[in-house]
Every structure is written in structure tokens, then in C-alpha cells.
CSV table of C-alpha atoms and ligand atoms in Angstrom, one decimal:
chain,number,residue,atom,x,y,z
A,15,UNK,CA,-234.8,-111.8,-46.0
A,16,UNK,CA,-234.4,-109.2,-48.0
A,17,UNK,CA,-231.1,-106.4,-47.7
A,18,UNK,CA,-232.3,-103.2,-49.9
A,19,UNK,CA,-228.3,-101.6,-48.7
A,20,UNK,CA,-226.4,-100.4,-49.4
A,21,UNK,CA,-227.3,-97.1,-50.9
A,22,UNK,CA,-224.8,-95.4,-52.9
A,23,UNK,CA,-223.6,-92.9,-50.1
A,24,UNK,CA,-223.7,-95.4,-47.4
A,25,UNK,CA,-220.3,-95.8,-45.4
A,26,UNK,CA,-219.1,-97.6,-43.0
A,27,UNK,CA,-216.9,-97.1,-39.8
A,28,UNK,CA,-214.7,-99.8,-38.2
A,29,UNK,CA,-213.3,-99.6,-35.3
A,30,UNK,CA,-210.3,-102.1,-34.3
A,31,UNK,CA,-211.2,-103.9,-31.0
A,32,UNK,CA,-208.0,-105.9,-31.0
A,33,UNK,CA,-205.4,-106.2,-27.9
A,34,UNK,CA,-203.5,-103.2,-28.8
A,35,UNK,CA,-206.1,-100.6,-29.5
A,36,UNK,CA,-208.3,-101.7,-27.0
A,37,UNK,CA,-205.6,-101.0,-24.6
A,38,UNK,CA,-205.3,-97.7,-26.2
A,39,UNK,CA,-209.0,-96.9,-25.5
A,40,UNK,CA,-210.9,-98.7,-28.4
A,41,UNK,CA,-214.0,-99.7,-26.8
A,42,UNK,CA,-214.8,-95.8,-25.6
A,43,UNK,CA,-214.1,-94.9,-29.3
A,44,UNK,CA,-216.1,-97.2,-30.8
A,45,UNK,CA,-219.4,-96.6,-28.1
A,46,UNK,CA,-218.8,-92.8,-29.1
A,47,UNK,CA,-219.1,-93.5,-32.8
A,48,UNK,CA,-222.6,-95.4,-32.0
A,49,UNK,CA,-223.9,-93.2,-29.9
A,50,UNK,CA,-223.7,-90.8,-32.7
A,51,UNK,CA,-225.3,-92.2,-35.5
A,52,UNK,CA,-225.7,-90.9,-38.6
A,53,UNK,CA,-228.0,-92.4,-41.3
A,54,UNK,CA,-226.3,-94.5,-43.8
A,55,UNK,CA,-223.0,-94.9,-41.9
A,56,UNK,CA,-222.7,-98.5,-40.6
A,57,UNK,CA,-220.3,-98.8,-37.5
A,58,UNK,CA,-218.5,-102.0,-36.4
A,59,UNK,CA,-216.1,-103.4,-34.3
A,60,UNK,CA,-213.0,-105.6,-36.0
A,61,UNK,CA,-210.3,-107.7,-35.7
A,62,UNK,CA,-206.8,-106.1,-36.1
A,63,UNK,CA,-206.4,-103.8,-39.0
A,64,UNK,CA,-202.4,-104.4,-38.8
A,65,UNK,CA,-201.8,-100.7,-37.5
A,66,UNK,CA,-201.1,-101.7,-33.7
A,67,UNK,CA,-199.3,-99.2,-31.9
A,68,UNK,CA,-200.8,-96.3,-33.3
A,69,UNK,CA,-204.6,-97.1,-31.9
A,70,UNK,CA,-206.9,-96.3,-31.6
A,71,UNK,CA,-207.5,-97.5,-35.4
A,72,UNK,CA,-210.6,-96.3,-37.4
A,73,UNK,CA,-211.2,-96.9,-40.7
A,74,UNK,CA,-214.0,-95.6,-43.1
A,75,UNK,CA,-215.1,-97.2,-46.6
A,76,UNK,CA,-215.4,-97.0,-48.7
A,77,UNK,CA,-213.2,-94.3,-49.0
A,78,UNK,CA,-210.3,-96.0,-47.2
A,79,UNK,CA,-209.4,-93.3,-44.9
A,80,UNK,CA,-208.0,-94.3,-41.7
A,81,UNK,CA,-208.2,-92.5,-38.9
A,82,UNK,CA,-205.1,-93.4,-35.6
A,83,UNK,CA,-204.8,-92.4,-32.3
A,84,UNK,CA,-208.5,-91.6,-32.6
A,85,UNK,CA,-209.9,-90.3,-28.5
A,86,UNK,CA,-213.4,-90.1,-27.7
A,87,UNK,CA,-213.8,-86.5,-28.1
A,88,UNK,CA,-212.6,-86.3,-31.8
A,89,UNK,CA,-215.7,-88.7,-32.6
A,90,UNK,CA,-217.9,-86.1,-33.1
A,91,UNK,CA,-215.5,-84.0,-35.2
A,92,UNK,CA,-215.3,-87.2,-37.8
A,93,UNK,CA,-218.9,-87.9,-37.5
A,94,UNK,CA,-219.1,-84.0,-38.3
A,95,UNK,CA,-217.2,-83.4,-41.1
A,96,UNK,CA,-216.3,-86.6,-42.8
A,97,UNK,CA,-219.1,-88.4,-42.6
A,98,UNK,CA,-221.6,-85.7,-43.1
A,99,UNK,CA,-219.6,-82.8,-44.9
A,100,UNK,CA,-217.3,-85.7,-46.8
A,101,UNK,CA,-213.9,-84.0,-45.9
A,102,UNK,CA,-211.5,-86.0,-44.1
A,103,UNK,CA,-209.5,-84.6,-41.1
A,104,UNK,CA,-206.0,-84.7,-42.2
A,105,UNK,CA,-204.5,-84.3,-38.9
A,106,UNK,CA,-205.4,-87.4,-38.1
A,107,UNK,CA,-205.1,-89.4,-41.1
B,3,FES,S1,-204.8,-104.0,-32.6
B,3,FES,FE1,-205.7,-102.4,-33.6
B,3,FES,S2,-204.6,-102.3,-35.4
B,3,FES,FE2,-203.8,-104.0,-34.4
């Protein structure tokens, strides 16, 4: 039962799957984050992250960026250059 995680550079992606953001399109968001998986980079779903409204909600840590109104499409533009290049997209912070 051993755990040898996380590494230093691991991250990980949560995706709100609550009432409001699921409404908003959560679940595609969240099966476009794992079909692009990037080694290191956990993603799971989660309960309300208290951001309803503004959904879909996506949050990375460690680095606490949060990511709203997050569609499908943009997936692989986080994946891209946040969680490989390490820059954030502002627009949609
Ligand atoms: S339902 Fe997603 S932040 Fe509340």
C-alpha cells in the first residue's frame, strides 16, 4: 500500500460537479480534462467550490488558480499552457 506521490510538480485539476455547474456543462468539462491527460496532473470531480453561477468551476493546486465559465474547447488550451508551460490564462481566471 504504498503512495510514492506526489512529486513536487504534480498538480491537480478539480472540476465542480455540483447542481449549478453541472447545469452549466460540468460533466463535458471534466471528461475533456481526462481525456487529456498529462503526466503528473491529477483530475477529479468535487463538490461545490462556492462559485455557483459562474460554472463551469475549475480549480488547479496547488497553485490556486481557478478557472469559470470553463467550455469544453478551452480544455486543451489549460491543459496546454498552464499545466504544461505553467502560465495561467488570465482571460479566464
Ligand atoms: S455548483 Fe459549482 S461552484 Fe457551486
Amino acid at each position: 500500500m504504498s503512495n510514492n506521490q506526489p512529486s513536487a510538480s504534480s498538480k491537480c485539476v478539480r472540476v465542480c460537479q455540483n447542481r449549478a455547474c453541472k447545469k452549466q456543462g460540468a460533466a463535458k468539462v471534466l471528461a475533456a480534462f481526462k481525456a487529456s491527460v498529462v503526466p503528473g496532473v491529477t483530475v477529479t470531480p468535487t463538490g461545490c467550490l462556492g462559485q455557483c453561477g459562474n460554472g463551469p468551476m475549475v480549480l488547479v493546486l496547488p497553485d490556486r488558480i481557478w478557472y469559470s465559465g470553463v467550455r469544453p474547447y478551452e480544455v486543451p488550451m489549460v491543459v496546454e499552457q498552464h499545466l504544461l508551460d505553467g502560465h495561467e490564462l488570465k482571460k479566464m481566471l
